Coordinates of C-alpha atoms and ligand atoms in Angstrom, one line a residue:
X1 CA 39.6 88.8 41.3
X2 CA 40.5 85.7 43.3
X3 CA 36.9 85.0 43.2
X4 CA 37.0 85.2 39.0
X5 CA 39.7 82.9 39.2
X6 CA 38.3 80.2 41.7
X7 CA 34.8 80.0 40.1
X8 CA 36.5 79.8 36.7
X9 CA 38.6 76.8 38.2
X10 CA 35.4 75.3 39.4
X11 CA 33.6 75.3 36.3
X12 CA 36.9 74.1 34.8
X13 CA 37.0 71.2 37.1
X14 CA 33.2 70.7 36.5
X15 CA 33.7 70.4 32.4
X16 CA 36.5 67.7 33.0
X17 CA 34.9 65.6 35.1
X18 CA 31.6 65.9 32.9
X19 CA 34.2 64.9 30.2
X20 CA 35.9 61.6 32.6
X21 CA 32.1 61.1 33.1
X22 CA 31.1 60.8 29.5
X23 CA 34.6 59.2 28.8
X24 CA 33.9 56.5 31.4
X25 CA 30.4 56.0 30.0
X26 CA 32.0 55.1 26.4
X27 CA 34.8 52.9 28.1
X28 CA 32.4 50.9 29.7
X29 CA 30.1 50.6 27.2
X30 CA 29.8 46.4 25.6
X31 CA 28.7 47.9 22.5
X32 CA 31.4 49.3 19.8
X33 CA 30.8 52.9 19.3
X34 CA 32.6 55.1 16.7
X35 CA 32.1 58.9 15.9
X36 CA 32.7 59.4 12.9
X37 CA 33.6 63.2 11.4
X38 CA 31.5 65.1 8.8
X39 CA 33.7 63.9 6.0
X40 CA 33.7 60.2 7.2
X41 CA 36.1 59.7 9.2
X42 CA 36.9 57.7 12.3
X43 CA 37.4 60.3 15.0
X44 CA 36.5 58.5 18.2
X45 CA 36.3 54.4 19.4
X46 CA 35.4 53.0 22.4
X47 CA 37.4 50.1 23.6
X48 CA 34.9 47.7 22.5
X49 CA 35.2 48.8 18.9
X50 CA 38.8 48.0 19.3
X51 CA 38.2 44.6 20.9
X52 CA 35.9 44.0 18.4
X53 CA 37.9 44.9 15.2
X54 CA 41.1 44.1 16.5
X55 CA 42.7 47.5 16.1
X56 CA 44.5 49.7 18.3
X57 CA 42.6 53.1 19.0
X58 CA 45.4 54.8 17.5
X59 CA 45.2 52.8 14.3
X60 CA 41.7 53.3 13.1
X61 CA 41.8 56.9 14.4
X62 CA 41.7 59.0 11.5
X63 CA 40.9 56.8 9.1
X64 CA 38.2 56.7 6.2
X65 CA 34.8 54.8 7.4
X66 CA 34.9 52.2 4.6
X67 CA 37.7 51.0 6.1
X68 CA 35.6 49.3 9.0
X69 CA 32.1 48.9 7.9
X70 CA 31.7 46.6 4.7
X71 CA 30.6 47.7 1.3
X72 CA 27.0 47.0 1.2
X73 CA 25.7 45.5 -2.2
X74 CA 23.4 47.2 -4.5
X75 CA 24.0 50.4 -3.2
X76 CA 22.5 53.3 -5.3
X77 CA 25.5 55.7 -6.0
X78 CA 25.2 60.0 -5.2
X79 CA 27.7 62.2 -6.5
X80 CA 27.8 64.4 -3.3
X81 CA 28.0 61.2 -0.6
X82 CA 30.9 59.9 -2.2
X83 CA 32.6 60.0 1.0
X84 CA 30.6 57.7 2.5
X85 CA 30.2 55.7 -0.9
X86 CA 29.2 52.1 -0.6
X87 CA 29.7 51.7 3.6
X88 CA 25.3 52.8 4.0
X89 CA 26.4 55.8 5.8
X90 CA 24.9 58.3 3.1
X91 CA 21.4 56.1 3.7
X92 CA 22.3 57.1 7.6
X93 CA 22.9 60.7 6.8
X94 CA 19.4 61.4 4.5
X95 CA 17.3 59.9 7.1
X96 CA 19.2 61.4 10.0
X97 CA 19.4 58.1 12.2
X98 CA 18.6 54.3 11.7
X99 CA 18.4 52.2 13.8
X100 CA 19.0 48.1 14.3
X101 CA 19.7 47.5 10.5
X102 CA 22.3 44.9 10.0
X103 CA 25.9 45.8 8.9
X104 CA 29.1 44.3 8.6
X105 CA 31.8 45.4 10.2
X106 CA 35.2 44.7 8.8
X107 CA 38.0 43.1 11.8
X108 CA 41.9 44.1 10.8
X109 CA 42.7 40.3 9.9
X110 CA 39.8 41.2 7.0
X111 CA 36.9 38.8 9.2
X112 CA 33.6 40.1 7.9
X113 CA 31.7 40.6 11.9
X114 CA 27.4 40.8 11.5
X115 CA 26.2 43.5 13.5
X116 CA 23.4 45.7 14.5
X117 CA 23.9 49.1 13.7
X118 CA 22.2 52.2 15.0
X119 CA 24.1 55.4 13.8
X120 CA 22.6 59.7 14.4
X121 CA 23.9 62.3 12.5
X122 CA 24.6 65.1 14.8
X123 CA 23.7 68.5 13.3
X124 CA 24.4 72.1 14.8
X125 CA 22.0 75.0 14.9
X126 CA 22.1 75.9 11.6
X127 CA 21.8 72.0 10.2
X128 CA 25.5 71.6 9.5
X129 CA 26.3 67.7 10.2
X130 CA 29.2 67.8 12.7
X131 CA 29.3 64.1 13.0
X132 CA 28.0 60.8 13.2
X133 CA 27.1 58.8 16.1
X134 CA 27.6 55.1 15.4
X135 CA 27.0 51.8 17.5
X136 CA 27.2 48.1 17.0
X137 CA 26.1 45.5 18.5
X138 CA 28.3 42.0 17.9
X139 CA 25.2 39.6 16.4
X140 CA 27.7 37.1 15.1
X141 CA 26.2 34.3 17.5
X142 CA 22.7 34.6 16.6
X143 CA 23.9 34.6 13.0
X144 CA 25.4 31.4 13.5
X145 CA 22.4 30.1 15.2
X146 CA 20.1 31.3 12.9
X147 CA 22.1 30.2 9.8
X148 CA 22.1 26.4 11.7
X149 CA 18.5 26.5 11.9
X150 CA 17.9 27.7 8.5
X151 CA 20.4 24.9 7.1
X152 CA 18.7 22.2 9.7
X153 CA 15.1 23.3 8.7
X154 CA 16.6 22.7 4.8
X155 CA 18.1 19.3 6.1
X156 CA 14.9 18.1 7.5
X157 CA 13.1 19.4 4.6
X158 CA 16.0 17.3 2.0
X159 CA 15.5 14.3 4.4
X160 CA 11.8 14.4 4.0
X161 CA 12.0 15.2 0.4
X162 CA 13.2 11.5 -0.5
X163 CA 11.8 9.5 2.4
X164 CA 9.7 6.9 1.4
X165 CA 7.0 6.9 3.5
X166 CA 5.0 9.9 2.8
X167 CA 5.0 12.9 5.3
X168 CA 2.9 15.9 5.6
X169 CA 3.8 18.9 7.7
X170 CA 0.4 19.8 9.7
X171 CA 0.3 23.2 11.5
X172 CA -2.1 23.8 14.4
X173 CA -5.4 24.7 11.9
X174 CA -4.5 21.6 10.5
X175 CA -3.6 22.9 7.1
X176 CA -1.0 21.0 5.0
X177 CA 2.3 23.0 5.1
X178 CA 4.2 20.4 2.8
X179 CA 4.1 17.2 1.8
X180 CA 6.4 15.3 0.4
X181 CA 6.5 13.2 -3.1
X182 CA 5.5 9.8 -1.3
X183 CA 2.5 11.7 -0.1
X184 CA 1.4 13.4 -3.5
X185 CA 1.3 9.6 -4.2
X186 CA -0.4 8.2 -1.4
X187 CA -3.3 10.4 -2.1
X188 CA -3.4 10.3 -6.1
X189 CA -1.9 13.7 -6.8
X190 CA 0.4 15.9 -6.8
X191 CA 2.1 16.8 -3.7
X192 CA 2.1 20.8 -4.3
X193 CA -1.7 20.2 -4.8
X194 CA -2.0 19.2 -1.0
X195 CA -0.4 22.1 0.3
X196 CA -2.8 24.5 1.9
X197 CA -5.4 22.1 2.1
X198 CA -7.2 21.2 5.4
X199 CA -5.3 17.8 5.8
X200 CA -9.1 16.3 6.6
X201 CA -7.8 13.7 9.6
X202 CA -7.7 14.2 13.4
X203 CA -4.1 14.6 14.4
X204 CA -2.5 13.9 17.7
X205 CA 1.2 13.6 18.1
X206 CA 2.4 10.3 19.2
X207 CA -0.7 7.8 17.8
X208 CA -0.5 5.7 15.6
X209 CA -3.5 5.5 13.4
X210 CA -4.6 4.1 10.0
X211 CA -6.2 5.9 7.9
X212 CA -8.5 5.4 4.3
X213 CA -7.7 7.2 1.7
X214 CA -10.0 7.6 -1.0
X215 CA -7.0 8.6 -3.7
X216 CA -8.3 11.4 -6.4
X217 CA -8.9 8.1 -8.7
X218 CA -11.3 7.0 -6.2
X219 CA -9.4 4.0 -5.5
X220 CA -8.6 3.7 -1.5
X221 CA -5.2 3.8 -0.3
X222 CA -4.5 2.5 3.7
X223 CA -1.9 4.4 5.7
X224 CA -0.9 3.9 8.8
X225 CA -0.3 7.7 10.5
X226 CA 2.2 8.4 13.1
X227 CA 2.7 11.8 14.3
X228 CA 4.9 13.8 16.0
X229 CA 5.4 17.5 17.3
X230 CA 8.7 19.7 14.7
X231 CA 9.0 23.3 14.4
X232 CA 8.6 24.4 10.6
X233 CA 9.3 27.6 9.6
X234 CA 10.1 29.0 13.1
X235 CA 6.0 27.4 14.0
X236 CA 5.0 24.5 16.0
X237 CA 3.7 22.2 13.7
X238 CA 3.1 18.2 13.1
X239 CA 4.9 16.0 11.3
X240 CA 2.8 12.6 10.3
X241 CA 4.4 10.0 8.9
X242 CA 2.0 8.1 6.5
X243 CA 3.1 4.8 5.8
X244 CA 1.4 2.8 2.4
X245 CA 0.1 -0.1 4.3
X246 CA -2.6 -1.2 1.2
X247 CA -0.1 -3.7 0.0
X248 CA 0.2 -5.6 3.1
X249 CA -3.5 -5.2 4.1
X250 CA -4.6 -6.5 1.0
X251 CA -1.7 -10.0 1.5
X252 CA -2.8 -10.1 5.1
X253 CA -6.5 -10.2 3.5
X254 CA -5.7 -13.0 1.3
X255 CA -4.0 -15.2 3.9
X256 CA -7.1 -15.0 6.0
X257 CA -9.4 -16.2 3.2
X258 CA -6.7 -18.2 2.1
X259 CA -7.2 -19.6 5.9
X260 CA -10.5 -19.7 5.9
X261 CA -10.8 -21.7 2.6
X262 CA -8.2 -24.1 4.3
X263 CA -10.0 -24.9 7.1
X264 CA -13.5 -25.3 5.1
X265 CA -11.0 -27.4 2.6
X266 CA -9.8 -29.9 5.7
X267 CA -14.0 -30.2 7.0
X268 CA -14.7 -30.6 2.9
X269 CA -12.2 -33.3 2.1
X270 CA -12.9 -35.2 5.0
X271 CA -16.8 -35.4 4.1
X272 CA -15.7 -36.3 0.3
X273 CA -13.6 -38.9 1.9
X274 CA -15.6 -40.2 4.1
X275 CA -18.9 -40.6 1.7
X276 CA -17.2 -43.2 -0.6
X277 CA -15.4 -44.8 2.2
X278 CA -19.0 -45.8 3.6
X279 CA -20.5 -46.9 0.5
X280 CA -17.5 -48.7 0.1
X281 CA -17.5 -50.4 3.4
X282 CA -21.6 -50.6 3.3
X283 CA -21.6 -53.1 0.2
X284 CA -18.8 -54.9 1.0
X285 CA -20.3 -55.7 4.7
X286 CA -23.5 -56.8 2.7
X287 CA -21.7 -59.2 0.2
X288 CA -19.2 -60.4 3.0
X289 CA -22.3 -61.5 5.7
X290 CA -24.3 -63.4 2.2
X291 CA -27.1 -60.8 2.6
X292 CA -27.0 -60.3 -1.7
X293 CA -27.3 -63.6 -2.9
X294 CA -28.2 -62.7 -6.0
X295 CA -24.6 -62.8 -8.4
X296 CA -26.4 -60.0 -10.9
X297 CA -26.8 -57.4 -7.8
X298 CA -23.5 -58.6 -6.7
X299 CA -21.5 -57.9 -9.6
X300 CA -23.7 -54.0 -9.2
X301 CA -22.3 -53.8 -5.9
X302 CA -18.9 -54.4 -6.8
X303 CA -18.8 -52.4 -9.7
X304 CA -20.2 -49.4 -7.0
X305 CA -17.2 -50.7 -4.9
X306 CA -14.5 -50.4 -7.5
X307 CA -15.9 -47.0 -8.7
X308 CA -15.9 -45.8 -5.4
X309 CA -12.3 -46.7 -4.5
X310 CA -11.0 -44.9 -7.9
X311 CA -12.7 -41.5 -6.8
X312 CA -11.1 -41.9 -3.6
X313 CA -7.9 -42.8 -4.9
X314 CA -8.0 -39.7 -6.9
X315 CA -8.8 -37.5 -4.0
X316 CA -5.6 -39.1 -2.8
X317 CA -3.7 -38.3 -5.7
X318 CA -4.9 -34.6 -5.4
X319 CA -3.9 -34.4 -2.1
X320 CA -0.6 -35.6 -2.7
X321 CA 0.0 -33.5 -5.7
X322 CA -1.1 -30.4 -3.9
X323 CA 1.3 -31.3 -1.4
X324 CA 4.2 -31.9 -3.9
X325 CA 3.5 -28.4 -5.2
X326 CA 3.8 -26.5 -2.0
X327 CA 7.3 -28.0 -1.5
X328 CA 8.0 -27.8 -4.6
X329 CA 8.7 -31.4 -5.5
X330 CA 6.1 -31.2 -8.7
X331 CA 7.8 -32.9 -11.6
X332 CA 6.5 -33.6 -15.2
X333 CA 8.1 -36.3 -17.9
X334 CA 7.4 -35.6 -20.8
X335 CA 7.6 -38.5 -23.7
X336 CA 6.3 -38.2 -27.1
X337 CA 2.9 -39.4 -27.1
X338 CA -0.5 -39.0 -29.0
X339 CA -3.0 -36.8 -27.8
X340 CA -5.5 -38.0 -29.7
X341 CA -5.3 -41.4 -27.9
X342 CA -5.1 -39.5 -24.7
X343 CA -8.2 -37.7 -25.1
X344 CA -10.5 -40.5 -26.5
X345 CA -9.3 -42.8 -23.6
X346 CA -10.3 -40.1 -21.5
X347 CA -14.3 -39.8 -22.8
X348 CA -14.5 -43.6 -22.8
X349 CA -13.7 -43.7 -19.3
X350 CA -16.6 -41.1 -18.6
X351 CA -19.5 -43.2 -20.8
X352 CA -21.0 -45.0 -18.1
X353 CA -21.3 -42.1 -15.6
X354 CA -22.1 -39.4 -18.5
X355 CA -24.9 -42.2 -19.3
X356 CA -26.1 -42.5 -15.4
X357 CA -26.9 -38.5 -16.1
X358 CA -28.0 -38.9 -19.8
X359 CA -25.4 -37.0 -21.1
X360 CA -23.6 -37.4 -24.6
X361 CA -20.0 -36.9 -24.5
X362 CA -19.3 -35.8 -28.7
X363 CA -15.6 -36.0 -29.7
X364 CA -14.7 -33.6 -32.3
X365 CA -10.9 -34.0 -33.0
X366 CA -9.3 -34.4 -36.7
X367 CA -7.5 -37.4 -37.5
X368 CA -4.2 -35.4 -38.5
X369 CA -3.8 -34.1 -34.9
X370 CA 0.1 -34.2 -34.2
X371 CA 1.9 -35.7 -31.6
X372 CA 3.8 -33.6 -29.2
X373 CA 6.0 -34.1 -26.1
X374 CA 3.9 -34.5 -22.9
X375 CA 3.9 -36.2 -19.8
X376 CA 1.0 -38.5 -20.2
X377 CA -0.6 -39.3 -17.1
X378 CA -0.7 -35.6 -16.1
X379 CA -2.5 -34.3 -19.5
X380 CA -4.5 -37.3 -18.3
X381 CA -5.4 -36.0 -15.1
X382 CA -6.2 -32.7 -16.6
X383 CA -8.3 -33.9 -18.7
X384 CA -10.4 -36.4 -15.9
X385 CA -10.3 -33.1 -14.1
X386 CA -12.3 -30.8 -17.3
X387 CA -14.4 -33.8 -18.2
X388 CA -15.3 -35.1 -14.6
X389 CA -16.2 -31.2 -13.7
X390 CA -18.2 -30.8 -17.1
X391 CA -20.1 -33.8 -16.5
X392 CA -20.7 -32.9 -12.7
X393 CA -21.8 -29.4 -13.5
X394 CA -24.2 -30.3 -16.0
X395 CA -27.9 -30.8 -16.3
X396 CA -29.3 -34.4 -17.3
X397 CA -29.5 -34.9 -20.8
X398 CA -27.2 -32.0 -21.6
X399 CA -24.7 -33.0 -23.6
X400 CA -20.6 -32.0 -23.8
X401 CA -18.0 -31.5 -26.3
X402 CA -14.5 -32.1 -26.5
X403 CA -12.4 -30.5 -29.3
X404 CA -8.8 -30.8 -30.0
X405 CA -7.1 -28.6 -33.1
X406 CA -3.5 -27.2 -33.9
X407 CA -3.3 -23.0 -33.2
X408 CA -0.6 -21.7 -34.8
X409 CA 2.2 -23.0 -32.6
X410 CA 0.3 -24.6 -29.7
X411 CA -2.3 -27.8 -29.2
X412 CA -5.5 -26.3 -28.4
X413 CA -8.2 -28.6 -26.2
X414 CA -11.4 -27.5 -25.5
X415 CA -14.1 -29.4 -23.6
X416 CA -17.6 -27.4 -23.6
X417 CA -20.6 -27.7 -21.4
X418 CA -24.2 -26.8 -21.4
X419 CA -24.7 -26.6 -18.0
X420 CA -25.3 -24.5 -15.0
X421 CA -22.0 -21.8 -16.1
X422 CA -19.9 -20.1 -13.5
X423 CA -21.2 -16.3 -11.7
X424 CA -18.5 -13.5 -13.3
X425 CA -17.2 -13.2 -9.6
X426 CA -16.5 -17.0 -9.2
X427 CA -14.2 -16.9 -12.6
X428 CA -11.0 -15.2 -11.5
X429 CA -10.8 -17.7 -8.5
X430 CA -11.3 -21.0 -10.3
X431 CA -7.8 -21.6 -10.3
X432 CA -7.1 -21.0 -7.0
X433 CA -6.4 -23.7 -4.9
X434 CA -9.4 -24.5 -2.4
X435 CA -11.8 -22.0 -4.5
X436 CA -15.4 -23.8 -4.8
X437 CA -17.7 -21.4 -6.2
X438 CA -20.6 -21.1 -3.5
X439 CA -23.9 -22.4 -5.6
X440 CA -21.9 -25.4 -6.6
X441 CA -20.8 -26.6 -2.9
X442 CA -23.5 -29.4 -2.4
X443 CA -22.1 -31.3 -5.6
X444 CA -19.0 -31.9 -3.6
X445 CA -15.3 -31.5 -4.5
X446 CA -12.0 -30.3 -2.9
X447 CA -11.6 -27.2 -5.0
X448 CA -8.0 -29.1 -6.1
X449 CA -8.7 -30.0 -9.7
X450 CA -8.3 -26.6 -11.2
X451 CA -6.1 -25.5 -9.7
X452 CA -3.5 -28.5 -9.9
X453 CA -4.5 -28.8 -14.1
X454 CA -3.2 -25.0 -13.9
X455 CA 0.0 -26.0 -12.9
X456 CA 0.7 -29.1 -15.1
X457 CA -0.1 -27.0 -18.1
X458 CA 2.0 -24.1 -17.1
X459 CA 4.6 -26.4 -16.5
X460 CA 4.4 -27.7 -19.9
X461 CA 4.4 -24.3 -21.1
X462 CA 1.0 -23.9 -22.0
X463 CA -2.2 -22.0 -20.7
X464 CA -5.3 -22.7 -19.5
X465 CA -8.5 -20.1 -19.2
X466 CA -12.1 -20.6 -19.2
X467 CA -15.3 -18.8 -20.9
X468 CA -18.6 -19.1 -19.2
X469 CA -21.8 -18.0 -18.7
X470 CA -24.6 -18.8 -16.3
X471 CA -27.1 -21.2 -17.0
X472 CA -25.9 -21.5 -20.5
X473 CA -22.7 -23.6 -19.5
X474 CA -18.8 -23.2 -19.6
X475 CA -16.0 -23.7 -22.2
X476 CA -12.5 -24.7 -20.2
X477 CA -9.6 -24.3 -23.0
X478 CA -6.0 -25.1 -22.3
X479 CA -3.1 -25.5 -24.8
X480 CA 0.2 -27.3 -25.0
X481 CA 3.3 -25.9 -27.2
X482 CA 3.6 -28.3 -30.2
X483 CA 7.2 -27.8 -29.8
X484 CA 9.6 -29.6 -32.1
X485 CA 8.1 -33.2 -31.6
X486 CA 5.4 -31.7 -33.4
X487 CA 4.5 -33.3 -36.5
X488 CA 1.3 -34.7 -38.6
X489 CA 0.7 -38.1 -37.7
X490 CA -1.1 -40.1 -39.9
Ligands
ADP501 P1 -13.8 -29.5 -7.5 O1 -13.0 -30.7 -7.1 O2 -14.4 -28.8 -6.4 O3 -14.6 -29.6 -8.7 P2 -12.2 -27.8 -9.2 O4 -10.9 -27.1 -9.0 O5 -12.1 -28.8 -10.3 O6 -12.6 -28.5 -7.9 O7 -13.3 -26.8 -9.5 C1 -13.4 -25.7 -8.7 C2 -14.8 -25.1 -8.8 O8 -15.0 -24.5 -10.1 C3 -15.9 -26.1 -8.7 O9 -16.2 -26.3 -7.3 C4 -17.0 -25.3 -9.4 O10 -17.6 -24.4 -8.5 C5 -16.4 -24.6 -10.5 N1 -16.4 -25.3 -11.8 C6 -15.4 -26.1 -12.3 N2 -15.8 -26.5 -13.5 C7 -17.0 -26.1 -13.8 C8 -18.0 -26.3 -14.9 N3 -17.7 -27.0 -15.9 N4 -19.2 -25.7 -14.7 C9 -19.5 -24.9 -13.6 N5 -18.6 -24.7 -12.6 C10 -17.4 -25.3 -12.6

């Protein structure tokens, strides 16, 4: 009998501490864990529940699971879960156990707490559920972390979305990931259209590279490329940064040949000023040592002189009107003044070197031609500048026109050549200071004619152009705004 009673002690004592075992087990457990009873009901925590929901054991003891775990949304309703309606727990109890799905968990202050549930339904022999094993893992921190690096990724992406240089996202195949706006720009389309593409271009973070771009217009862009290592979408990727250098390329371009034509102006202008300087100095040593007796070839040598000392003043006066324009110290005064006379002084000047060259000089200008406001000595120069070039750039025995008329509300003057025209290329750069075009180098000039008439017409208002074609000769038109001095002079 005393044995009964000892080995019933025993086993006693062997169930309890079993029990303090498991008990100690639950307390020490980090992760909340919650029994709950067949109908739903809360009827065991461990202390980290508690710590984690704020309760005391004896509060949530008891009490329905909603009350702790969060409705989740779109939940389909079943009459015969109701208990369990809208906490997941009837999704737990058809599939008998889940695990690591994400729940909410509902703190006594009302906090919403992310976790990571695992839950069993425990069943006896014959399949009755005689509870439900729950645990929960806090996951708040990763949440947090994970939400920051969704927003961040959505920052960069914002950032990226209005930045003006344009940037492609690169991943390790080297297929375009995004691009921005600026890039769909860059390369003539649209920027969803690069996405998925093979970006085409060796990447390497940290270079800095230029690239050509022949745009989907077939026009080439220039970018210069920088490129750096970003995570996109959880994936190493590269970010390059394509900056629209064309612009600048194409000024830096300019300023070069701009450079070029400089220099080739200064060796050009020193030859042109040079040449009548010694034919100047040439005759005038002759006549000055007696060597030309002879008044007749004298008075020849003289007239070379004084011919030769005009051109060079008026390579002077270019020079000093080019210079006036770059700082911007150009003026015009205008007076009211006959154009007519202007013009027909003009082709009488030219006579005697369109006769050294055989070439008639026709004026075809009406009578009635009004008088505007103009300064006089620069529609003078401009139009020594048309008829020296015409002359110049014609063939002996040619001839050349020059043709004044009233267009609407504007003085249009005309001189036309027969001569050797100007190539299609050559055209657009006429008017460009320093611009000679190449076949007509060896006749000489500064490439400063054009280019200062250009800006005395503009700053009469008016416009100047040309038509030409080669080897059939060259039509220079400019006009002048008849303004209100305009009226018919008799
Ligand atoms: P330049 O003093 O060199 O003549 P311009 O500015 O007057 O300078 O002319 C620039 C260039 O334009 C000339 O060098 C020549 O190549 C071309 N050109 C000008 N007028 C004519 C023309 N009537 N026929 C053919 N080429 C011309």
């Amino acid at each position: 009998m005393k044995a009964k009673v000892t080995e019933h002690k025993k086993l006693r004592d062997e169930i309890i501490s079993a029990q303090e075992y498991a008990g100690n087990i639950i307390r020490s457990m980090t992760e909340s864990l919650i029994v709950l009873s067949p109908e739903g009901n809360i009827e065991t925590v461990n202390a980290a529940t508690c710590a984690l929901l704020g309760y005391e054991e004896k509060e949530i003891i008891g009490q329905p699971v909603g009350k702790i775990v969060a409705e989740e949304e779109e939940e389909e309703e079943e009459e015969e879960e109701v208990l369990f309606k809208g906490s997941g727990i009837e999704d737990l109890i058809k599939k008998g156990s889940i695990r690591n799905v994400e729940k909410t968990y509902l703190s006594k202050d009302g906090t919403k707490i992310p976790v990571l549930f695992s839950g069993s339904v425990m069943r006896d022999d014959d399949g009755k559920i005689q509870g439900i094993v729950c645990l929960a893992q806090d996951i708040t921190e990763r949440k947090r972390a994970e939400e920051a690096l969704q927003s961040s990724e959505a920052n960069l992406r914002r950032v990226i979305t209005k930045n003006a240089d344009g940037i492609i996202i690169v991943d390790q195949d080297g297929v375009v990931r995004f691009a921005n706006p600026a890039a769909g720009s860059l390369f003539g389309r649209k920027e969803e259209e690069l996405t998925g593409e093979v970006f085409g271009f060796p990447i390497e973070a940290g270079e800095k590279t230029e690239l050509d771009i022949v745009r989907k217009d077939r026009e080439t862009a220039i970018a210069e490329m920088r490129v750096a290592e970003t995570k996109w979408e959880g994936e190493t990727t590269y970010l390059a940064s394509l900056r629209d250098i064309t612009e600048r390329k194409r000024v830096e371009e300019e300023l070069r040949e701009l450079d070029r034509m400089k220099s080739e102006f200064i060796s050009s202008i020193s030859h042109e000023l040079r040449t009548p300087l010694h034919s100047i100095k040439g005759f005038t040593k002759l006549i000055l040592q007696g060597k030309v007796p002879d008044p007749g070839i004298q008075k020849e040598f003289l007239t070379t002189i004084d011919k030769q000392s005009e051109h060079l003043g008026r390579l002077i006066d270019s020079l000093l009107d080019m210079s006036r324009l770059e700082s911007g110290r150009f003026q015009i005064q205008k007076q009211r003044l006959s154009i007519k006379d202007i013009i027909h002084e003009t082709v009488e000047s030219f006579y005697s070197l369109a006769s050294e060259k055989d070439t008639v000089i026709d004026e075809d200008i009406p009578a009635t031609l009004p008088e505007i406001e103009a300064d006089g000595e620069r529609v003078r120069q401009v139009m020594i500048n048309l008829l020296s070039n015409a002359v110049k750039f014609s063939n002996d025995g040619s001839s050349v026109t020059v043709k004044g008329e009233v267009n609407g509300s504007e003085l249009l003057v005309q001189v036309i050549d027969r001569g050797i025209g100007i190539p299609e290329e050559a055209m657009q750069h006429l008017f460009e200071r320093f611009y000679r075009a190449k076949d007509t180098m060896a006749r000489g000039g500064a490439g400063l004619g054009l280019y200062i008439s250009k800006q005395i017409i503009e700053a009469h208002g008016g416009r100047i152009w040309v038509r030409s074609k080669v080897g059939e000769g060259s039509t220079f038109s400019f006009t002048l705004p008849l303004g209100q001095a305009g009226g018919s002079r008799e």
